[in-house]
Amino acid sequence: MSIWWSLHLRREAASVPLARRLLLGTMETAGVDPDISFDLSVALSEACANAVEHGGRAATPPGGPGPDTEAYHVTAYLDGNRCRIEVTDSGPGFPPATVARHRPSLAEHGRGLHLIAELADHVRFRNRPGRGAVVSFDKVLKWRDDALLKAS
């Protein structure tokens, strides 16, 4: 069983619960264990909130803000017994130490990224030079007994 979806969202606070609800609905329909669904939905909410807060260019490009500076992207893949989520923005990127360690610090900022790392099985923070940041994380899925789309 494989399911994937991708969203192009405006960098507005209202987009965060939209992405979270879509993920929760997908997982419930597929039959994913509610505890796993909850962990991934919290991690997704943190990644989206980070993109909303930090995901735009520091300076407005000539000609005004473009569609990429006002938006971010979320893609979720449920493939077999694993879910992988990517959140991509067009902001300044992560501090080099976060990217190098694949783990954020527990400083004043970055606690949401730390929470993502704790809730997921694997996490990666990377920069796309001149094009923003990517948070990708995955988790092994557990299934409800009555799951209709359980991976075999």
Short mmCIF file of N, CA and C in Angstrom, two decimals:
data_model
loop_
_atom_site.label_atom_id
_atom_site.label_comp_id
_atom_site.label_asym_id
_atom_site.label_seq_id
_atom_site.Cartn_x
_atom_site.Cartn_y
_atom_site.Cartn_z
N MET A 1 0.84 -1.17 0.00
CA MET A 1 0.00 0.00 0.00
C MET A 1 0.89 1.24 0.00
N SER A 2 0.53 2.18 -0.83
CA SER A 2 1.29 3.42 -0.91
C SER A 2 0.32 4.57 -1.13
N ILE A 3 0.47 5.60 -0.33
CA ILE A 3 -0.34 6.81 -0.45
C ILE A 3 0.62 8.00 -0.35
N TRP A 4 0.43 9.01 -1.17
CA TRP A 4 1.20 10.24 -1.01
C TRP A 4 0.33 11.41 -1.40
N TRP A 5 0.64 12.54 -0.79
CA TRP A 5 -0.01 13.80 -1.15
C TRP A 5 0.98 14.93 -0.92
N SER A 6 0.70 16.03 -1.62
CA SER A 6 1.57 17.19 -1.53
C SER A 6 0.71 18.45 -1.49
N LEU A 7 1.10 19.39 -0.63
CA LEU A 7 0.38 20.65 -0.47
C LEU A 7 1.31 21.82 -0.74
N HIS A 8 0.77 22.83 -1.35
CA HIS A 8 1.45 24.12 -1.54
C HIS A 8 0.64 25.09 -0.69
N LEU A 9 1.21 25.54 0.43
CA LEU A 9 0.46 26.33 1.41
C LEU A 9 1.03 27.73 1.57
N ARG A 10 0.14 28.68 1.82
CA ARG A 10 0.58 30.04 2.14
C ARG A 10 1.21 30.05 3.52
N ARG A 11 2.19 30.91 3.70
CA ARG A 11 2.85 31.04 4.99
C ARG A 11 1.95 31.82 5.95
N GLU A 12 0.89 31.18 6.38
CA GLU A 12 -0.07 31.76 7.31
C GLU A 12 -0.35 30.73 8.39
N ALA A 13 -0.59 31.20 9.60
CA ALA A 13 -0.83 30.29 10.72
C ALA A 13 -1.99 29.33 10.45
N ALA A 14 -3.00 29.77 9.73
CA ALA A 14 -4.17 28.92 9.45
C ALA A 14 -3.82 27.70 8.60
N SER A 15 -2.68 27.71 7.93
CA SER A 15 -2.31 26.56 7.10
C SER A 15 -1.83 25.38 7.94
N VAL A 16 -1.36 25.62 9.14
CA VAL A 16 -0.80 24.56 9.97
C VAL A 16 -1.85 23.52 10.34
N PRO A 17 -3.01 23.91 10.89
CA PRO A 17 -4.01 22.88 11.21
C PRO A 17 -4.57 22.19 9.96
N LEU A 18 -4.57 22.87 8.82
CA LEU A 18 -5.02 22.23 7.59
C LEU A 18 -4.13 21.04 7.24
N ALA A 19 -2.82 21.24 7.26
CA ALA A 19 -1.89 20.15 6.96
C ALA A 19 -2.03 19.04 8.00
N ARG A 20 -2.15 19.41 9.26
CA ARG A 20 -2.28 18.41 10.33
C ARG A 20 -3.54 17.57 10.15
N ARG A 21 -4.67 18.21 9.86
CA ARG A 21 -5.93 17.47 9.68
C ARG A 21 -5.87 16.54 8.48
N LEU A 22 -5.25 16.98 7.39
CA LEU A 22 -5.13 16.12 6.22
C LEU A 22 -4.30 14.88 6.56
N LEU A 23 -3.20 15.06 7.28
CA LEU A 23 -2.38 13.92 7.67
C LEU A 23 -3.16 12.98 8.59
N LEU A 24 -3.83 13.53 9.60
CA LEU A 24 -4.60 12.69 10.52
C LEU A 24 -5.71 11.93 9.79
N GLY A 25 -6.40 12.60 8.88
CA GLY A 25 -7.46 11.94 8.11
C GLY A 25 -6.93 10.82 7.24
N THR A 26 -5.80 11.07 6.60
CA THR A 26 -5.18 10.04 5.76
C THR A 26 -4.81 8.83 6.60
N MET A 27 -4.19 9.07 7.73
CA MET A 27 -3.74 7.97 8.58
C MET A 27 -4.91 7.20 9.19
N GLU A 28 -5.95 7.92 9.59
CA GLU A 28 -7.11 7.22 10.14
C GLU A 28 -7.76 6.35 9.07
N THR A 29 -7.93 6.89 7.87
CA THR A 29 -8.53 6.13 6.78
C THR A 29 -7.69 4.89 6.45
N ALA A 30 -6.37 5.04 6.46
CA ALA A 30 -5.49 3.91 6.15
C ALA A 30 -5.48 2.88 7.27
N GLY A 31 -5.77 3.29 8.51
CA GLY A 31 -5.79 2.36 9.63
C GLY A 31 -4.54 2.40 10.49
N VAL A 32 -3.82 3.53 10.46
CA VAL A 32 -2.62 3.67 11.27
C VAL A 32 -3.01 3.82 12.74
N ASP A 33 -2.21 3.21 13.60
CA ASP A 33 -2.41 3.31 15.04
C ASP A 33 -2.51 4.78 15.47
N PRO A 34 -3.50 5.14 16.30
CA PRO A 34 -3.69 6.54 16.69
C PRO A 34 -2.49 7.18 17.38
N ASP A 35 -1.72 6.43 18.16
CA ASP A 35 -0.55 7.01 18.83
C ASP A 35 0.51 7.43 17.82
N ILE A 36 0.73 6.61 16.80
CA ILE A 36 1.69 6.95 15.75
C ILE A 36 1.19 8.16 14.97
N SER A 37 -0.10 8.16 14.65
CA SER A 37 -0.70 9.29 13.92
C SER A 37 -0.54 10.58 14.70
N PHE A 38 -0.77 10.52 16.01
CA PHE A 38 -0.65 11.71 16.85
C PHE A 38 0.79 12.23 16.85
N ASP A 39 1.77 11.32 17.05
CA ASP A 39 3.17 11.74 17.05
C ASP A 39 3.54 12.44 15.75
N LEU A 40 3.16 11.85 14.63
CA LEU A 40 3.50 12.44 13.33
C LEU A 40 2.76 13.75 13.10
N SER A 41 1.53 13.85 13.59
CA SER A 41 0.79 15.11 13.39
C SER A 41 1.39 16.24 14.21
N VAL A 42 1.89 15.95 15.40
CA VAL A 42 2.55 16.98 16.21
C VAL A 42 3.85 17.40 15.53
N ALA A 43 4.62 16.41 15.05
CA ALA A 43 5.87 16.72 14.36
C ALA A 43 5.60 17.57 13.11
N LEU A 44 4.56 17.21 12.36
CA LEU A 44 4.20 17.99 11.17
C LEU A 44 3.80 19.40 11.55
N SER A 45 3.02 19.55 12.60
CA SER A 45 2.60 20.89 13.05
C SER A 45 3.81 21.75 13.40
N GLU A 46 4.79 21.17 14.07
CA GLU A 46 6.00 21.92 14.43
C GLU A 46 6.79 22.32 13.19
N ALA A 47 6.91 21.41 12.22
CA ALA A 47 7.65 21.72 10.99
C ALA A 47 6.93 22.81 10.20
N CYS A 48 5.60 22.73 10.13
CA CYS A 48 4.84 23.76 9.41
C CYS A 48 4.93 25.11 10.12
N ALA A 49 4.81 25.10 11.45
CA ALA A 49 4.92 26.35 12.21
C ALA A 49 6.28 27.00 11.99
N ASN A 50 7.32 26.18 11.91
CA ASN A 50 8.66 26.70 11.64
C ASN A 50 8.73 27.33 10.25
N ALA A 51 8.12 26.68 9.26
CA ALA A 51 8.11 27.23 7.90
C ALA A 51 7.31 28.53 7.83
N VAL A 52 6.21 28.60 8.56
CA VAL A 52 5.40 29.82 8.58
C VAL A 52 6.19 30.96 9.21
N GLU A 53 6.87 30.67 10.31
CA GLU A 53 7.59 31.73 11.03
C GLU A 53 8.89 32.14 10.34
N HIS A 54 9.64 31.18 9.84
CA HIS A 54 10.99 31.46 9.34
C HIS A 54 11.16 31.22 7.84
N GLY A 55 10.12 30.78 7.16
CA GLY A 55 10.27 30.28 5.80
C GLY A 55 10.30 31.27 4.67
N GLY A 56 10.29 32.56 4.94
CA GLY A 56 10.36 33.55 3.86
C GLY A 56 11.75 34.14 3.74
N ARG A 57 12.01 34.74 2.65
CA ARG A 57 13.32 35.37 2.45
C ARG A 57 13.47 36.54 3.42
N ALA A 58 14.70 36.73 3.85
CA ALA A 58 14.98 37.82 4.79
C ALA A 58 14.72 39.17 4.16
N ALA A 59 15.02 39.30 2.89
CA ALA A 59 14.79 40.56 2.18
C ALA A 59 13.83 40.30 1.02
N THR A 60 12.96 41.26 0.77
CA THR A 60 12.04 41.12 -0.34
C THR A 60 12.81 41.23 -1.66
N PRO A 61 12.60 40.26 -2.57
CA PRO A 61 13.32 40.31 -3.83
C PRO A 61 12.86 41.49 -4.69
N PRO A 62 13.67 41.92 -5.65
CA PRO A 62 13.25 43.01 -6.54
C PRO A 62 11.92 42.65 -7.20
N GLY A 63 11.03 43.62 -7.26
CA GLY A 63 9.71 43.36 -7.84
C GLY A 63 8.69 42.88 -6.83
N GLY A 64 9.09 42.81 -5.56
CA GLY A 64 8.15 42.40 -4.52
C GLY A 64 8.22 40.91 -4.24
N PRO A 65 7.50 40.46 -3.21
CA PRO A 65 7.53 39.05 -2.86
C PRO A 65 6.90 38.21 -3.97
N GLY A 66 7.50 37.09 -4.23
CA GLY A 66 6.99 36.17 -5.23
C GLY A 66 6.25 35.01 -4.59
N PRO A 67 5.71 34.10 -5.38
CA PRO A 67 4.94 33.00 -4.83
C PRO A 67 5.75 32.09 -3.92
N ASP A 68 7.04 31.92 -4.19
CA ASP A 68 7.84 31.04 -3.35
C ASP A 68 8.16 31.64 -2.00
N THR A 69 8.19 32.96 -1.86
CA THR A 69 8.49 33.57 -0.57
C THR A 69 7.25 33.60 0.32
N GLU A 70 6.10 33.44 -0.24
CA GLU A 70 4.86 33.48 0.52
C GLU A 70 4.27 32.10 0.74
N ALA A 71 4.98 31.04 0.36
CA ALA A 71 4.43 29.69 0.45
C ALA A 71 5.48 28.72 0.98
N TYR A 72 4.99 27.57 1.39
CA TYR A 72 5.85 26.44 1.74
C TYR A 72 5.16 25.18 1.26
N HIS A 73 5.88 24.08 1.24
CA HIS A 73 5.37 22.84 0.68
C HIS A 73 5.45 21.72 1.72
N VAL A 74 4.41 20.89 1.72
CA VAL A 74 4.37 19.71 2.58
C VAL A 74 4.08 18.51 1.70
N THR A 75 4.88 17.47 1.85
CA THR A 75 4.63 16.22 1.13
C THR A 75 4.68 15.08 2.15
N ALA A 76 3.71 14.20 2.07
CA ALA A 76 3.66 13.04 2.97
C ALA A 76 3.56 11.77 2.12
N TYR A 77 4.35 10.78 2.51
CA TYR A 77 4.36 9.48 1.83
C TYR A 77 4.07 8.40 2.87
N LEU A 78 3.04 7.62 2.67
CA LEU A 78 2.84 6.41 3.45
C LEU A 78 3.16 5.28 2.49
N ASP A 79 4.25 4.60 2.75
CA ASP A 79 4.71 3.57 1.83
C ASP A 79 5.08 2.34 2.63
N GLY A 80 4.31 1.28 2.46
CA GLY A 80 4.55 0.07 3.24
C GLY A 80 4.31 0.35 4.71
N ASN A 81 5.31 0.11 5.51
CA ASN A 81 5.19 0.31 6.96
C ASN A 81 5.90 1.56 7.44
N ARG A 82 6.07 2.55 6.57
CA ARG A 82 6.78 3.77 6.94
C ARG A 82 6.04 4.99 6.41
N CYS A 83 6.07 6.06 7.20
CA CYS A 83 5.57 7.35 6.75
C CYS A 83 6.74 8.32 6.72
N ARG A 84 6.87 9.04 5.61
CA ARG A 84 7.92 10.05 5.46
C ARG A 84 7.24 11.38 5.14
N ILE A 85 7.67 12.42 5.83
CA ILE A 85 7.09 13.75 5.65
C ILE A 85 8.22 14.73 5.36
N GLU A 86 8.00 15.62 4.40
CA GLU A 86 8.95 16.69 4.09
C GLU A 86 8.23 18.02 4.10
N VAL A 87 8.84 19.00 4.74
CA VAL A 87 8.35 20.37 4.73
C VAL A 87 9.48 21.23 4.18
N THR A 88 9.18 21.95 3.10
CA THR A 88 10.18 22.74 2.38
C THR A 88 9.75 24.19 2.37
N ASP A 89 10.67 25.10 2.67
CA ASP A 89 10.35 26.52 2.62
C ASP A 89 11.40 27.26 1.80
N SER A 90 11.23 28.57 1.69
CA SER A 90 12.17 29.39 0.91
C SER A 90 12.89 30.40 1.79
N GLY A 91 13.05 30.06 3.06
CA GLY A 91 13.69 30.96 4.02
C GLY A 91 15.20 30.91 3.98
N PRO A 92 15.82 31.50 4.98
CA PRO A 92 17.28 31.59 5.02
C PRO A 92 17.96 30.27 5.34
N GLY A 93 17.24 29.27 5.78
CA GLY A 93 17.83 27.97 6.09
C GLY A 93 18.17 27.83 7.56
N PHE A 94 18.70 26.66 7.90
CA PHE A 94 19.05 26.34 9.27
C PHE A 94 20.47 26.79 9.59
N PRO A 95 20.75 27.04 10.87
CA PRO A 95 22.14 27.31 11.25
C PRO A 95 23.01 26.10 10.89
N PRO A 96 24.24 26.33 10.48
CA PRO A 96 25.11 25.23 10.07
C PRO A 96 25.24 24.12 11.11
N ALA A 97 25.25 24.47 12.40
CA ALA A 97 25.39 23.45 13.45
C ALA A 97 24.20 22.49 13.46
N THR A 98 23.00 22.99 13.20
CA THR A 98 21.81 22.14 13.15
C THR A 98 21.91 21.16 12.01
N VAL A 99 22.34 21.62 10.85
CA VAL A 99 22.45 20.76 9.68
C VAL A 99 23.56 19.72 9.89
N ALA A 100 24.69 20.14 10.44
CA ALA A 100 25.82 19.23 10.63
C ALA A 100 25.51 18.13 11.63
N ARG A 101 24.81 18.47 12.71
CA ARG A 101 24.51 17.47 13.75
C ARG A 101 23.25 16.68 13.45
N HIS A 102 22.44 17.15 12.50
CA HIS A 102 21.12 16.57 12.24
C HIS A 102 20.26 16.61 13.50
N ARG A 103 20.54 17.57 14.35
CA ARG A 103 19.81 17.71 15.60
C ARG A 103 19.89 19.16 16.04
N PRO A 104 18.76 19.79 16.34
CA PRO A 104 18.79 21.18 16.80
C PRO A 104 19.26 21.27 18.25
N SER A 105 19.67 22.46 18.63
CA SER A 105 20.04 22.69 20.03
C SER A 105 18.76 22.93 20.83
N LEU A 106 18.91 22.96 22.11
CA LEU A 106 17.77 23.25 22.99
C LEU A 106 17.78 24.71 23.44
N ALA A 107 18.37 25.56 22.62
CA ALA A 107 18.42 26.99 22.92
C ALA A 107 17.01 27.56 22.87
N GLU A 108 16.91 28.86 23.07
CA GLU A 108 15.61 29.54 23.09
C GLU A 108 14.79 29.22 21.84
N HIS A 109 15.44 29.20 20.69
CA HIS A 109 14.76 28.86 19.45
C HIS A 109 15.19 27.45 19.05
N GLY A 110 14.34 26.74 18.35
CA GLY A 110 14.71 25.40 17.91
C GLY A 110 14.07 24.29 18.72
N ARG A 111 13.26 24.63 19.69
CA ARG A 111 12.62 23.58 20.50
C ARG A 111 11.63 22.76 19.69
N GLY A 112 10.96 23.40 18.74
CA GLY A 112 10.05 22.66 17.87
C GLY A 112 10.79 21.64 17.03
N LEU A 113 11.98 22.01 16.54
CA LEU A 113 12.80 21.08 15.77
C LEU A 113 13.27 19.92 16.65
N HIS A 114 13.58 20.22 17.91
CA HIS A 114 13.97 19.16 18.84
C HIS A 114 12.79 18.20 19.07
N LEU A 115 11.59 18.74 19.19
CA LEU A 115 10.40 17.90 19.37
C LEU A 115 10.21 16.98 18.17
N ILE A 116 10.39 17.51 16.97
CA ILE A 116 10.29 16.67 15.76
C ILE A 116 11.28 15.51 15.87
N ALA A 117 12.51 15.81 16.26
CA ALA A 117 13.54 14.77 16.36
C ALA A 117 13.16 13.71 17.40
N GLU A 118 12.48 14.11 18.46
CA GLU A 118 12.08 13.16 19.49
C GLU A 118 10.89 12.30 19.05
N LEU A 119 10.00 12.84 18.25
CA LEU A 119 8.78 12.12 17.85
C LEU A 119 8.98 11.21 16.66
N ALA A 120 9.97 11.48 15.84
CA ALA A 120 10.21 10.70 14.63
C ALA A 120 11.32 9.68 14.86
N ASP A 121 11.38 8.67 13.99
CA ASP A 121 12.45 7.68 14.07
C ASP A 121 13.74 8.22 13.44
N HIS A 122 13.61 8.94 12.36
CA HIS A 122 14.75 9.54 11.66
C HIS A 122 14.36 10.94 11.25
N VAL A 123 15.30 11.88 11.37
CA VAL A 123 15.03 13.26 10.98
C VAL A 123 16.26 13.82 10.28
N ARG A 124 16.01 14.70 9.35
CA ARG A 124 17.11 15.36 8.64
C ARG A 124 16.74 16.82 8.44
N PHE A 125 17.65 17.71 8.77
CA PHE A 125 17.51 19.14 8.54
C PHE A 125 18.56 19.50 7.50
N ARG A 126 18.12 20.07 6.39
CA ARG A 126 19.10 20.44 5.37
C ARG A 126 18.72 21.76 4.74
N ASN A 127 19.72 22.39 4.16
CA ASN A 127 19.53 23.65 3.46
C ASN A 127 19.67 23.42 1.97
N ARG A 128 18.91 24.18 1.22
CA ARG A 128 19.03 24.23 -0.23
C ARG A 128 19.61 25.62 -0.51
N PRO A 129 20.90 25.70 -0.76
CA PRO A 129 21.54 27.02 -0.87
C PRO A 129 20.78 27.98 -1.78
N GLY A 130 20.42 29.12 -1.20
CA GLY A 130 19.69 30.15 -1.93
C GLY A 130 18.22 29.84 -2.15
N ARG A 131 17.75 28.68 -1.65
CA ARG A 131 16.36 28.29 -1.92
C ARG A 131 15.60 27.86 -0.68
N GLY A 132 16.19 27.89 0.50
CA GLY A 132 15.44 27.57 1.71
C GLY A 132 15.89 26.32 2.42
N ALA A 133 15.01 25.84 3.29
CA ALA A 133 15.32 24.71 4.17
C ALA A 133 14.33 23.57 3.94
N VAL A 134 14.77 22.37 4.32
CA VAL A 134 13.93 21.18 4.24
C VAL A 134 14.04 20.44 5.57
N VAL A 135 12.89 20.13 6.15
CA VAL A 135 12.81 19.24 7.30
C VAL A 135 12.17 17.97 6.77
N SER A 136 12.86 16.85 6.91
CA SER A 136 12.26 15.57 6.51
C SER A 136 12.38 14.61 7.69
N PHE A 137 11.32 13.86 7.91
CA PHE A 137 11.33 12.92 9.02
C PHE A 137 10.45 11.73 8.67
N ASP A 138 10.75 10.61 9.31
CA ASP A 138 9.93 9.42 9.06
C ASP A 138 9.76 8.62 10.33
N LYS A 139 8.80 7.72 10.26
CA LYS A 139 8.46 6.89 11.41
C LYS A 139 7.88 5.57 10.90
N VAL A 140 8.24 4.50 11.58
CA VAL A 140 7.67 3.19 11.27
C VAL A 140 6.22 3.21 11.73
N LEU A 141 5.34 2.69 10.89
CA LEU A 141 3.91 2.70 11.19
C LEU A 141 3.50 1.43 11.93
N LYS A 142 2.55 1.58 12.81
CA LYS A 142 1.84 0.46 13.43
C LYS A 142 0.40 0.58 12.98
N TRP A 143 -0.28 -0.53 12.89
CA TRP A 143 -1.62 -0.55 12.31
C TRP A 143 -2.66 -0.99 13.32
N ARG A 144 -3.86 -0.44 13.19
CA ARG A 144 -4.99 -0.91 13.98
C ARG A 144 -5.36 -2.32 13.49
N ASP A 145 -5.98 -3.10 14.34
CA ASP A 145 -6.39 -4.46 13.95
C ASP A 145 -7.39 -4.43 12.80
N ASP A 146 -8.23 -3.39 12.75
CA ASP A 146 -9.26 -3.30 11.72
C ASP A 146 -8.83 -2.48 10.50
N ALA A 147 -7.54 -2.27 10.34
CA ALA A 147 -7.03 -1.44 9.25
C ALA A 147 -7.42 -2.01 7.89
N LEU A 148 -7.99 -1.16 7.05
CA LEU A 148 -8.39 -1.57 5.71
C LEU A 148 -7.22 -1.58 4.73
N LEU A 149 -6.27 -0.69 4.92
CA LEU A 149 -5.16 -0.55 3.98
C LEU A 149 -3.83 -1.01 4.56
N LYS A 150 -3.88 -1.89 5.55
CA LYS A 150 -2.66 -2.34 6.22
C LYS A 150 -1.65 -2.86 5.22
N ALA A 151 -0.41 -2.43 5.42
CA ALA A 151 0.67 -2.91 4.54
C ALA A 151 0.89 -4.39 4.80
N SER A 152 1.21 -5.11 3.75
CA SER A 152 1.43 -6.55 3.96
C SER A 152 2.89 -6.89 4.03
#
